[in-house]
């Protein structure tokens, strides 16, 4: 379903020199497959997800998804494609503070189709256990609840792939497992492919396929070597 | 969920800053509306005078504008007078004869005639038919001769072209208000209003002053609406005009207020009108003659002259100006003739007023308009600042929207819409506020200018030579103007939203 070949991505440093972040010879995800990407902070996990979703451009290589070569897309095509085929859950600040839970989900729908499916949005929020919080705004909900809304919103357009970028990193330990379970179950339920990024084994250990970023990304080891190892014990119980 | 909803939500999210921004816009637009309304008031009060009811002003030689300011607006310093005989040139023979009947020359001629008749009868003898015929023939000859010789025997030079000529005698004050000595014609013949068809009306219980009556003699007065309000004058009150200026000595002669004029929106609201006959009979007012016997002179003080038959000699009268309505066909010719002479000048007041407006009022209006547009622009800049400042907080929101599939153009439009909503809602608040303000001050405005104005009164069209603009109320331009302004000022933050680096801004 998703196929990445010879992907290269670098950023221009303030000094003007390019900094290579990603060099991925090959990476595949099958339809409905659940993959955990495990890697240290600064390894380029987020950057990879941005590349897959078209949020950031690539330098070279191919990203193929649902038999379409995304790397040839123009920006508006990417936007449209992302809206209808890729669900995204970020680590923090997922929801728009001015909108209620339900409205956040509807907003997610409105960029993919002309008429948002209100009933499905309701149903999704019930499914993530927030049937009683439809009209709450983000600041009236706990972080865990907010993240559930984010999951519901990511599922709103019945995407084929869900990208979850450290979805539990900012959540209190008691609720972390619930979010992981929710993502796992709903992706299975709707046959959605999943790439979940994390830097902790606790989360990663619950999935069948665990890819070390170092294994797929040729430059990530060098980069991570230069980084302090602060991830251990961070947000962990 | 449409973009407008998203924009409105975003505004609500920053309620305090949005409200302040809208209030600043409302103040700006309120000011514009008020200024436009003032234009309307100025224009209307001018239009109320645009048809003064007369088309020519005659006064002493001097500045044209000064004559207009004096005689139309009752402003500026008093000016010279013209002889009463000049005024009578605009009257028919009948009136002339009546007015001249008190004159010294008239009386002298009467004496001569009596003497001559006596002489003739005694010379020829009453019994001789030949003598009778001779006497009659001589009389006819003399009569023909007299028509040329005696001014009361002929029509006034300009009278055939003249509908009416109303004399004004200026110089006295009641408080700060001008006293105008005139004839009852002023309020029976003269009309006002845009079409020049509105008659002057007195308030309940009031009436026009009369030339003479038993009760008040020559001493009746009419009071303009503003004066009545300000000086608290009503029918039955008496006034003592003061001489020469507001601070001048008060005349001892009292005038009885017999009517208060309804507001007209003309300068007449701000003046006191007294019977010209009474005006002349005040001390120092009749023009002194050499070697005159003092008919009433100083002993007139505290002594009401009620002798209706006594006609003040023409030689003792002067007028400051006269309001003349004449056939427009001849008015240019007569203006020329008057101005060629060395006694008086004639001006067309409307021409002078328009000139005054063009030279003085129009630039002030333009300046005001420019100022208020600048103020609106400043409010626009405050919208810019408000949205722009919020942009740093909103980067992540915009990034989330983009990650959800919103296009660059979509987030651009959202920010632009926000700018428009702030500007238009603020503007509408300003329009309503401005009108409320006008409505609140409508009483004062009507008192001061006579212009009636209400909440729903729209400003007039702008005085610009652009076809569409000059045909609709200027207020209809405010909303499109605001939208344009919103687009201009929204452009910068909208562009910033457009350029947001999603990858960098996500999750921050
Ligand atoms: N927009 C950017 N410009 C420059 N450098 C960036 C940018 N985004 C990420 N980086 C750098 O790329 C590296 C990988 O970042 P990221 O993909 O966020 O890592 P991870 O998600 O694995 O922690 C980091 O060193 C980061 O500083
Ligand atoms: Mg990351």
XYZ file of C-alpha atoms and ligand atoms in Angstrom:
773
model
C 0.000 0.000 0.000
C 2.731 2.482 1.005
C 6.113 2.196 -0.611
C 9.108 4.460 -0.078
C 12.134 4.115 -2.297
C 15.418 6.010 -2.036
C 13.873 8.856 -0.069
C 16.243 11.663 0.786
C 15.501 14.694 2.908
C 17.812 17.376 4.231
C 17.340 20.703 5.930
C 19.416 23.784 5.379
C 21.222 24.691 8.559
C 21.575 28.302 9.707
C 25.207 28.120 8.543
C 23.875 27.468 5.049
C 25.124 23.909 4.894
C 22.605 21.170 4.215
C 21.925 18.717 7.028
C 20.899 15.280 5.840
C 18.057 13.934 7.992
C 16.653 11.044 6.022
C 18.109 8.601 3.591
C 15.741 5.654 3.303
C 16.503 3.071 0.605
C 13.277 1.164 1.139
C 10.274 1.193 3.470
C 6.900 -0.528 2.966
C 3.620 -0.766 4.799
C 0.891 -3.107 3.625
C -2.820 -2.305 3.728
C -4.095 -2.538 7.299
C -0.614 -3.290 8.627
C 0.430 -1.755 11.946
C 4.029 -0.547 12.204
C 5.846 1.021 15.107
C 8.779 3.277 14.302
C 11.118 3.293 17.232
C 13.924 5.767 17.450
C 15.670 8.381 19.500
C 14.665 11.962 19.615
C 16.000 13.953 16.724
C 16.328 10.857 14.599
C 13.992 12.137 11.931
C 10.792 10.222 12.765
C 8.560 13.279 12.617
C 10.271 14.408 9.448
C 9.512 11.065 7.855
C 5.824 11.319 8.743
C 5.759 14.850 7.315
C 7.274 13.526 4.102
C 4.699 10.750 3.861
C 1.817 13.148 4.408
C 3.191 15.789 2.060
C 3.514 18.374 4.818
C 7.113 18.787 3.891
C 8.765 18.281 0.538
C 11.337 15.594 -0.225
C 14.674 16.092 -1.944
C 14.585 12.939 -4.022
C 13.135 9.454 -4.105
C 9.647 8.086 -4.455
C 6.676 7.786 -2.170
C 3.980 5.561 -3.606
C 0.653 5.212 -1.886
C -2.536 3.556 -3.135
C -0.931 3.148 -6.554
C -0.253 6.887 -6.855
C 3.149 8.466 -6.956
C 2.761 11.171 -4.332
C 6.181 12.673 -4.936
C 4.885 13.917 -8.284
C 1.914 15.672 -6.698
C 1.450 19.414 -6.715
C 0.741 20.988 -3.344
C -3.057 21.286 -3.750
C -3.152 17.617 -4.840
C -1.231 16.695 -1.703
C -3.660 18.729 0.416
C -6.660 16.984 -1.072
C -5.041 13.585 -0.859
C -3.984 14.117 2.745
C -7.449 15.274 3.700
C -9.157 12.155 2.424
C -6.574 9.391 2.818
C -4.263 10.162 5.717
C -5.248 10.566 9.333
C -2.799 12.360 11.573
C -2.443 12.421 15.339
C 0.256 14.679 16.753
C 2.049 14.619 20.030
C 0.575 17.916 21.249
C -1.795 20.654 20.175
C -4.032 18.541 18.040
C -7.301 20.370 18.511
C -8.338 23.860 17.549
C -9.164 25.597 20.813
C -12.075 27.609 19.412
C -14.065 24.521 18.445
C -15.878 21.842 20.423
C -14.957 18.171 20.212
C -17.657 17.540 17.650
C -16.713 20.622 15.646
C -13.078 19.576 15.581
C -14.122 16.284 14.032
C -16.453 18.010 11.564
C -13.662 20.427 10.673
C -11.478 17.426 9.820
C -14.226 16.237 7.509
C -14.860 19.563 5.838
C -11.586 19.625 3.895
C -12.239 16.208 2.348
C -15.885 16.458 1.454
C -18.391 19.245 0.948
C -20.957 18.060 3.470
C -19.548 16.727 6.743
C -21.184 13.561 8.021
C -22.507 14.704 11.364
C -23.853 11.295 12.347
C -20.554 9.561 11.703
C -18.741 12.255 13.700
C -21.106 11.615 16.604
C -20.617 7.917 16.270
C -16.831 8.242 16.200
C -16.787 10.337 19.354
C -18.931 7.741 21.065
C -16.542 5.089 19.791
C -13.562 6.825 21.414
C -15.566 7.071 24.631
C -16.532 10.752 24.484
C -20.241 10.510 23.677
C -20.905 12.737 26.681
C -18.382 15.423 25.714
C -19.468 16.323 22.212
C -19.900 20.001 22.947
C -16.913 20.532 25.175
C -14.118 22.731 24.018
C -10.528 21.467 24.314
C -9.787 23.510 27.437
C -12.720 21.805 29.144
C -11.214 18.368 28.549
C -8.222 16.483 29.940
C -5.217 15.923 27.698
C -6.188 12.251 27.404
C -9.687 13.203 26.282
C -8.285 15.699 23.825
C -6.112 13.002 22.336
C -9.161 10.754 21.952
C -10.890 13.526 20.043
C -7.758 13.768 17.897
C -7.992 10.074 17.139
C -11.657 10.394 16.250
C -10.838 13.305 13.963
C -7.999 11.375 12.313
C -10.480 8.603 11.516
C -13.225 10.967 10.340
C -12.545 10.707 6.607
C -12.092 6.910 6.668
C -8.401 7.214 5.732
C -6.272 4.315 4.509
C -3.316 5.272 6.669
C -3.042 6.712 10.164
C 0.125 8.521 11.199
C 0.502 8.823 14.964
C 3.461 10.898 16.121
C 4.223 9.982 19.734
C 0.516 10.116 20.597
C 1.091 9.233 24.241
C 4.160 11.298 24.998
C 2.224 14.139 26.623
C -0.381 12.053 28.351
C -0.445 11.066 31.975
C 0.695 7.448 32.421
C -2.720 6.236 33.565
C -4.264 7.182 30.251
C -1.425 6.259 27.906
C -2.438 2.638 27.531
C -6.013 3.604 26.733
C -4.880 5.756 23.810
C -2.574 3.065 22.436
C -5.392 0.537 22.697
C -7.820 2.886 21.024
C -5.507 3.498 18.072
C -4.668 -0.169 17.723
C -8.273 -1.315 17.873
C -9.825 1.292 15.615
C -7.164 0.797 12.938
C -7.857 -2.914 13.012
C -11.602 -2.318 13.042
C -11.540 -0.078 9.981
C -8.611 -1.869 8.294
C -6.445 1.237 8.376
C -2.686 1.027 7.983
C -0.811 2.532 10.961
C 2.588 4.067 11.400
C 3.031 4.892 15.057
C 6.136 6.751 16.112
C 7.525 6.392 19.589
C 10.767 6.435 21.436
C 9.742 4.066 24.197
C 9.761 0.291 24.166
C 6.748 0.173 26.427
C 4.533 1.409 23.645
C 6.444 -0.276 20.855
C 6.371 -3.653 22.561
C 2.640 -3.999 22.063
C 2.924 -4.177 18.277
C 3.936 -7.070 16.060
C 6.106 -5.103 13.666
C 8.676 -2.825 15.240
C 11.026 -0.976 12.900
C 14.064 0.688 14.387
C 14.554 3.971 12.578
C 18.280 3.292 12.570
C 17.602 0.199 10.458
C 15.721 1.965 7.717
C 17.343 5.362 7.802
C 21.003 5.380 6.865
C 21.779 8.735 8.461
C 19.790 8.475 11.634
C 22.520 6.709 13.610
C 25.042 9.456 13.044
C 22.547 12.107 13.941
C 21.289 10.434 17.046
C 24.839 9.755 18.200
C 25.353 13.448 18.575
C 22.222 13.880 20.671
C 22.033 13.553 24.427
C 20.100 10.529 25.536
C 17.377 12.371 27.362
C 14.567 10.149 26.142
C 15.146 7.478 28.734
C 12.689 7.782 31.539
C 10.961 10.757 29.915
C 7.238 10.549 30.466
C 7.643 7.016 31.661
C 6.406 5.338 34.743
C -17.952 23.913 8.276
C -17.569 26.998 6.117
C -14.741 29.471 6.227
C -16.845 32.267 7.683
C -17.700 30.105 10.690
C -14.026 29.329 11.163
C -13.146 33.029 10.913
C -15.887 34.060 13.348
C -14.804 31.368 15.812
C -11.288 32.592 15.654
C -12.499 36.133 16.386
C -14.558 34.926 19.331
C -11.591 33.017 20.632
C -9.731 36.325 21.015
C -12.751 38.165 22.291
C -11.059 41.005 24.148
C -8.629 41.937 21.437
C -11.302 41.508 18.758
C -13.751 43.666 20.663
C -11.225 46.427 21.168
C -10.354 46.307 17.495
C -14.013 46.508 16.511
C -14.636 49.352 18.926
C -11.774 51.289 17.389
C -13.283 50.636 13.976
C -16.713 51.623 15.266
C -15.355 54.921 16.579
C -13.713 55.643 13.247
C -16.795 54.836 11.233
C -19.063 56.589 13.723
C -16.977 59.672 13.158
C -17.233 59.304 9.403
C -20.995 58.941 9.658
C -21.194 61.977 11.894
C -19.075 64.021 9.514
C -21.154 62.889 6.564
C -24.235 63.874 8.513
C -22.731 67.303 9.180
C -22.216 67.621 5.434
C -25.888 66.838 5.092
C -26.815 69.435 7.664
C -24.628 72.098 6.076
C -26.007 71.262 2.677
C -29.576 71.251 3.891
C -29.298 74.463 5.797
C -27.746 75.937 2.693
C -30.522 74.545 0.554
C -33.011 76.021 2.961
C -31.441 79.337 1.964
C -30.794 78.369 -1.643
C -34.096 79.875 -2.485
C -33.992 82.920 -0.343
C -37.330 83.994 -1.692
C -35.715 86.997 -3.368
C -33.051 87.237 -5.990
C -31.409 90.565 -5.508
C -29.924 92.487 -2.640
C -29.526 96.231 -2.768
C -27.313 97.985 -0.288
C -24.734 100.706 0.101
C -21.649 100.552 -2.073
C -18.948 98.345 -0.612
C -18.064 94.710 -0.371
C -20.518 92.344 -1.987
C -19.837 89.629 0.539
C -20.239 92.019 3.408
C -23.634 93.045 2.133
C -24.651 89.390 1.905
C -23.262 88.555 5.345
C -25.104 91.517 6.791
C -28.415 91.202 5.078
C -28.777 87.445 4.623
C -26.909 86.080 7.616
C -27.053 89.083 9.958
C -23.322 88.697 10.493
C -20.346 91.012 10.164
C -20.114 94.678 11.077
C -22.945 97.055 10.221
C -22.597 98.796 6.901
C -23.600 102.097 5.375
C -27.169 102.891 4.468
C -28.867 103.925 1.260
C -31.389 106.783 1.016
C -35.013 105.899 1.382
C -35.719 107.457 -1.999
C -33.645 104.700 -3.513
C -35.856 102.148 -1.868
C -38.898 103.944 -3.208
C -37.623 103.577 -6.773
C -38.713 99.963 -6.435
C -42.256 100.932 -5.411
C -45.279 101.986 -7.435
C -46.675 105.472 -7.590
C -49.392 104.896 -5.037
C -47.002 103.787 -2.338
C -44.542 106.474 -3.300
C -47.118 109.190 -2.942
C -48.132 107.880 0.465
C -44.537 107.674 1.643
C -43.650 111.052 0.219
C -46.661 112.670 1.807
C -44.677 113.294 4.964
C -41.696 114.695 3.167
C -40.689 118.320 3.397
C -40.657 118.774 -0.369
C -44.152 117.345 -0.665
C -45.397 119.742 1.966
C -43.661 122.660 0.317
C -45.273 121.842 -3.027
C -48.685 121.541 -1.372
C -48.254 125.023 0.039
C -47.278 126.402 -3.373
C -50.255 124.821 -5.025
C -52.706 126.275 -2.569
C -51.149 129.670 -3.061
C -51.251 129.348 -6.842
C -54.919 128.285 -6.907
C -55.860 131.199 -4.708
C -53.953 133.526 -6.984
C -55.588 132.217 -10.143
C -59.119 132.402 -8.811
C -58.715 135.946 -7.614
C -57.066 137.144 -10.870
C -59.572 135.733 -13.379
C -62.681 135.916 -11.298
C -64.931 132.951 -10.647
C -67.741 134.289 -12.837
C -65.779 134.549 -16.093
C -66.088 131.325 -18.163
C -62.973 132.278 -20.119
C -61.083 132.588 -16.899
C -62.358 129.160 -15.833
C -61.154 127.548 -19.059
C -57.828 129.286 -18.851
C -57.390 128.108 -15.290
C -58.297 124.483 -16.191
C -55.955 124.450 -19.168
C -53.122 125.734 -17.007
C -53.919 123.062 -14.411
C -53.639 120.251 -16.962
C -50.345 121.628 -18.173
C -49.014 121.938 -14.682
C -50.251 118.466 -13.856
C -48.291 117.017 -16.799
C -45.280 118.980 -15.740
C -45.572 117.786 -12.170
C -45.491 114.129 -13.173
C -41.943 114.612 -14.277
C -41.013 117.034 -11.600
C -42.396 115.508 -8.411
C -41.177 112.036 -7.492
C -44.496 111.063 -5.922
C -46.256 111.635 -9.188
C -44.459 108.889 -11.041
C -43.775 105.156 -10.774
C -40.508 104.055 -9.199
C -37.810 103.584 -11.810
C -37.552 99.839 -11.233
C -41.034 99.200 -9.966
C -42.434 97.573 -13.113
C -39.826 94.830 -12.924
C -40.161 94.362 -9.190
C -42.405 91.843 -7.465
C -41.529 93.212 -4.094
C -38.785 95.079 -2.288
C -38.503 94.604 1.438
C -36.422 97.139 3.363
C -34.034 96.160 6.159
C -32.756 98.553 8.800
C -29.911 97.055 10.760
C -27.801 98.268 13.618
C -29.482 97.263 16.836
C -29.204 94.143 18.938
C -31.118 92.141 21.467
C -28.387 90.411 23.392
C -26.135 88.936 20.714
C -28.934 88.826 18.164
C -29.454 91.301 15.378
C -32.519 93.471 15.350
C -33.967 93.898 11.882
C -36.260 96.809 11.200
C -38.532 95.908 8.325
C -42.102 95.931 7.099
C -44.746 93.292 7.658
C -44.126 92.311 4.002
C -41.069 90.395 5.197
C -43.317 87.679 6.572
C -46.337 88.016 4.348
C -44.647 88.254 0.946
C -41.366 86.446 1.542
C -41.321 82.635 1.436
C -38.514 80.248 2.286
C -37.588 76.557 1.911
C -35.976 74.562 -0.819
C -38.672 75.458 -3.295
C -39.136 78.899 -1.874
C -42.761 78.080 -1.181
C -42.941 77.813 2.589
C -44.616 80.754 4.268
C -43.269 81.955 7.597
C -45.395 80.738 10.439
C -45.766 82.076 13.938
C -46.165 79.860 16.949
C -49.531 79.469 18.601
C -50.973 82.743 19.694
C -48.478 84.674 17.608
C -49.029 86.815 14.527
C -47.107 89.025 12.165
C -46.415 92.519 13.413
C -48.552 95.319 12.061
C -47.648 98.649 10.604
C -49.711 100.364 13.243
C -52.365 99.492 15.734
C -54.034 101.096 18.695
C -52.565 98.793 21.283
C -48.866 98.903 20.455
C -48.546 101.730 17.973
C -45.560 101.193 15.723
C -43.795 99.097 18.301
C -44.374 95.451 17.567
C -41.773 92.765 17.178
C -41.417 89.213 15.904
C -38.768 86.922 17.353
C -36.848 84.117 15.588
C -37.098 80.637 17.045
C -33.538 80.464 18.356
C -33.734 83.893 19.923
C -37.022 83.077 21.603
C -35.590 79.885 23.029
C -32.334 81.467 24.108
C -33.731 84.697 25.549
C -36.841 82.986 26.824
C -39.122 85.344 24.931
C -42.791 84.779 24.312
C -45.780 86.649 23.011
C -46.555 89.626 25.225
C -42.977 90.149 26.394
C -41.253 93.418 25.650
C -37.772 93.964 24.336
C -35.422 96.915 24.386
C -33.067 96.855 21.447
C -29.589 98.020 22.349
C -27.832 100.391 20.055
C -24.983 99.583 17.729
C -23.734 96.399 19.314
C -24.640 93.724 21.803
C -23.016 95.867 24.519
C -24.504 99.129 23.334
C -26.884 101.269 25.367
C -30.414 100.036 25.490
C -32.986 102.200 23.836
C -35.760 103.220 26.096
C -38.277 102.314 23.428
C -39.967 99.029 24.133
C -41.239 96.684 21.480
C -43.956 94.175 22.233
C -43.397 90.639 21.018
C -46.475 89.668 19.032
C -45.183 86.419 17.593
C -42.415 83.835 17.656
C -41.386 82.388 14.300
C -41.459 78.627 13.903
C -37.945 77.275 13.177
C -37.055 77.788 9.531
C -33.419 76.725 9.334
C -32.632 80.171 7.990
C -30.675 82.948 9.658
C -34.048 84.476 10.455
C -34.208 82.050 13.372
C -31.462 84.077 14.951
C -32.853 87.565 14.600
C -35.481 89.877 16.063
C -37.757 91.705 13.667
C -39.293 95.013 14.540
C -41.507 97.367 12.670
C -39.360 99.726 10.635
C -41.608 102.636 11.607
C -40.881 101.877 15.239
C -37.207 101.502 14.428
C -37.073 105.043 13.019
C -38.910 106.395 15.991
C -36.273 105.168 18.392
C -33.879 107.904 19.473
C -30.891 108.476 17.182
C -32.376 106.364 14.442
C -34.050 108.792 12.121
C -31.478 110.546 10.057
C -30.995 114.031 11.477
C -31.556 116.940 9.098
C -30.104 120.373 9.266
C -32.378 122.986 10.858
C -35.149 120.536 11.473
C -37.775 121.245 13.998
C -37.703 118.501 16.536
C -40.839 116.556 15.777
C -40.459 114.023 18.516
C -36.667 113.828 18.987
C -35.439 113.500 22.517
C -38.789 113.812 24.197
C -39.810 110.671 22.426
C -37.950 108.754 25.135
C -40.429 106.964 27.349
C -43.224 108.342 25.239
C -45.059 106.029 22.930
C -45.988 107.683 19.681
C -49.347 106.408 18.608
C -50.206 108.968 16.006
C -50.908 106.797 12.970
C -51.377 109.753 10.644
C -47.968 111.177 11.202
C -45.721 110.093 8.361
C -42.045 110.340 9.085
C -40.465 112.425 6.348
C -38.670 110.485 3.648
C -35.673 112.710 4.170
C -35.257 111.315 7.664
C -35.300 107.695 6.567
C -32.620 105.350 5.369
C -32.472 101.638 4.786
C -29.469 99.344 5.201
C -30.518 96.984 2.489
C -33.480 95.740 0.571
C -34.483 92.293 -0.446
C -35.822 92.488 -3.963
C -37.573 89.898 -5.983
C -37.714 90.846 -9.611
C -38.209 89.364 -13.001
C -35.003 87.389 -13.629
C -35.093 88.532 -17.257
C -34.342 92.092 -16.234
C -32.339 91.453 -13.116
C -28.945 91.545 -14.834
C -29.749 94.809 -16.552
C -30.968 96.374 -13.356
C -27.987 95.097 -11.432
C -25.804 96.884 -13.974
C -27.745 100.088 -13.743
C -27.680 100.119 -9.964
C -23.971 99.393 -9.857
C -23.171 102.020 -12.475
C -24.804 104.641 -10.306
C -22.952 105.969 -7.300
C -25.606 105.478 -4.660
C -25.999 101.755 -4.163
C -24.864 98.335 -5.241
C -26.878 95.343 -6.297
C -25.742 91.766 -5.769
C -27.222 88.380 -6.483
C -27.045 86.787 -3.045
C -27.186 83.148 -4.211
C -24.144 83.707 -6.389
C -22.290 85.240 -3.469
C -23.327 82.469 -1.089
C -22.225 79.801 -3.535
C -18.923 81.567 -3.932
C -18.544 81.710 -0.170
C -19.330 78.023 0.069
C -16.884 77.137 -2.658
C -14.092 79.169 -1.170
C -14.600 78.389 2.455
C -16.984 75.597 3.320
C -16.071 73.090 0.618
C -12.369 72.949 1.529
C -13.294 72.457 5.174
C -15.624 69.649 4.189
C -12.921 68.041 2.117
C -10.464 68.382 4.956
C -12.912 66.800 7.389
C -13.572 63.959 5.004
C -9.884 63.341 4.492
C -9.332 63.399 8.248
C -12.062 60.911 8.951
C -10.948 58.632 6.159
C -7.496 58.744 7.745
C -9.018 57.850 11.087
C -10.758 54.907 9.445
C -7.492 53.900 7.919
C -5.925 53.999 11.363
C -8.666 51.714 12.625
C -7.823 49.499 9.694
C -4.219 49.459 10.809
C -5.364 48.478 14.291
C -7.121 45.508 12.721
C -3.911 44.666 10.955
C -1.957 44.883 14.190
C -4.524 42.858 16.086
C -4.593 40.035 13.568
C -0.899 40.166 12.958
C -0.142 39.925 16.661
C -2.378 36.913 16.917
C -0.534 35.231 14.083
C 2.264 33.886 16.258
C -0.293 32.150 18.487
C -2.080 30.922 15.461
C 0.778 29.346 13.578
C 0.055 25.988 15.164
C -3.691 26.336 14.500
C -2.970 27.102 10.887
C -0.548 24.177 10.745
C -3.220 21.865 12.149
C -5.703 23.100 9.557
C -3.163 22.488 6.825
C -2.371 18.997 8.199
C -6.095 18.281 8.066
C -5.972 19.066 4.353
C -6.732 22.787 4.232
C -5.010 24.496 1.328
C -2.812 27.543 1.593
C -5.506 29.562 -0.157
C -8.048 28.339 2.394
C -6.119 29.574 5.404
C -5.397 32.792 3.489
C -9.112 33.310 2.969
C -9.920 32.539 6.571
C -7.599 35.288 7.798
C -8.909 37.720 5.203
C -12.474 36.922 6.216
C -11.538 37.568 9.800
C -10.263 40.990 8.852
C -13.483 41.683 6.967
C -15.700 40.533 9.807
C -13.828 42.721 12.295
C -14.001 45.659 9.960
C -17.602 45.283 8.823
C -19.042 44.429 12.232
C -17.072 47.303 13.762
C -18.253 49.498 10.911
C -21.900 48.567 11.389
C -21.558 49.318 15.089
C -20.126 52.667 14.068
C -22.941 53.402 11.633
C -25.588 52.553 14.202
C -23.665 54.488 16.856
C -23.222 57.449 14.552
C -26.910 57.552 13.762
C -27.808 57.160 17.405
C -25.546 60.124 18.100
C -27.209 62.170 15.370
C -30.612 61.210 16.726
C -29.508 62.144 20.231
C -28.353 65.555 19.049
C -31.217 66.092 16.627
C -32.906 68.494 19.029
C -29.835 70.679 19.353
C -29.181 70.511 15.611
C -32.710 71.548 14.815
C -32.545 74.399 17.270
C -29.265 75.658 15.911
C -29.833 75.147 12.209
C -33.501 74.387 11.752
C -32.514 71.209 9.933
C -34.646 68.280 10.987
C -32.656 65.084 11.220
C -33.515 61.667 12.627
C -32.006 58.244 13.283
C -32.749 57.012 9.792
C -31.503 60.115 8.047
C -28.881 59.061 5.497
C -25.978 61.281 4.627
C -26.156 62.987 1.243
C -24.111 61.920 -1.731
C -20.548 63.122 -1.899
C -19.993 66.269 -3.928
C -17.728 64.539 -6.429
C -18.059 64.507 -10.193
C -18.208 60.705 -10.408
C -21.584 59.500 -11.708
C -22.295 56.584 -9.350
C -20.733 58.143 -6.255
C -22.589 61.387 -6.598
C -25.974 59.686 -6.855
C -26.071 57.467 -3.773
C -25.857 58.374 -0.118
C -22.223 58.490 0.948
C -23.072 56.005 3.677
C -23.635 53.286 1.121
C -19.968 53.670 0.294
C -18.899 53.006 3.856
C -19.451 49.237 3.806
C -17.746 48.578 0.453
C -15.021 50.937 1.621
C -14.590 48.935 4.808
C -14.420 45.669 2.890
C -11.794 47.178 0.658
C -9.898 48.402 3.695
C -10.199 44.959 5.302
C -8.739 43.357 2.199
C -5.891 45.827 2.147
C -4.993 45.418 5.810
C -5.860 41.700 5.904
C -3.465 41.064 3.088
C -0.367 41.078 5.264
C -1.468 38.599 7.961
C -3.275 36.527 5.347
C -0.084 36.262 3.373
C 1.715 35.295 6.533
C -0.881 32.557 7.075
C -0.447 31.496 3.478
C 3.273 31.138 3.931
C 3.098 29.267 7.231
C 5.674 26.463 7.344
C 3.442 23.619 8.445
C 6.287 21.283 9.241
C 7.885 23.793 11.605
C 4.677 24.950 13.227
C 2.979 21.629 13.884
C 2.581 20.621 17.468
C 4.018 23.815 18.948
N 12.254 22.555 9.555
C 13.451 22.143 9.991
N 14.564 22.875 9.686
C 15.781 22.460 10.098
N 15.960 21.385 10.807
C 14.918 20.609 11.162
C 13.604 20.976 10.770
N 12.757 20.038 11.261
C 13.511 19.146 11.909
N 14.805 19.488 11.846
C 15.902 18.741 12.411
O 15.850 17.425 11.880
C 16.176 16.520 12.842
C 15.080 15.477 12.965
O 13.974 16.039 13.595
P 12.631 15.220 13.848
O 12.199 14.653 12.574
O 11.713 16.127 14.541
O 13.145 14.076 14.833
P 12.275 13.118 15.779
O 10.870 13.340 15.427
O 12.792 11.795 15.488
O 12.573 13.572 17.162
C 16.397 17.267 14.127
O 17.826 17.420 14.308
C 15.758 18.607 13.886
O 16.490 19.583 14.580
Mg 9.338 13.989 16.624
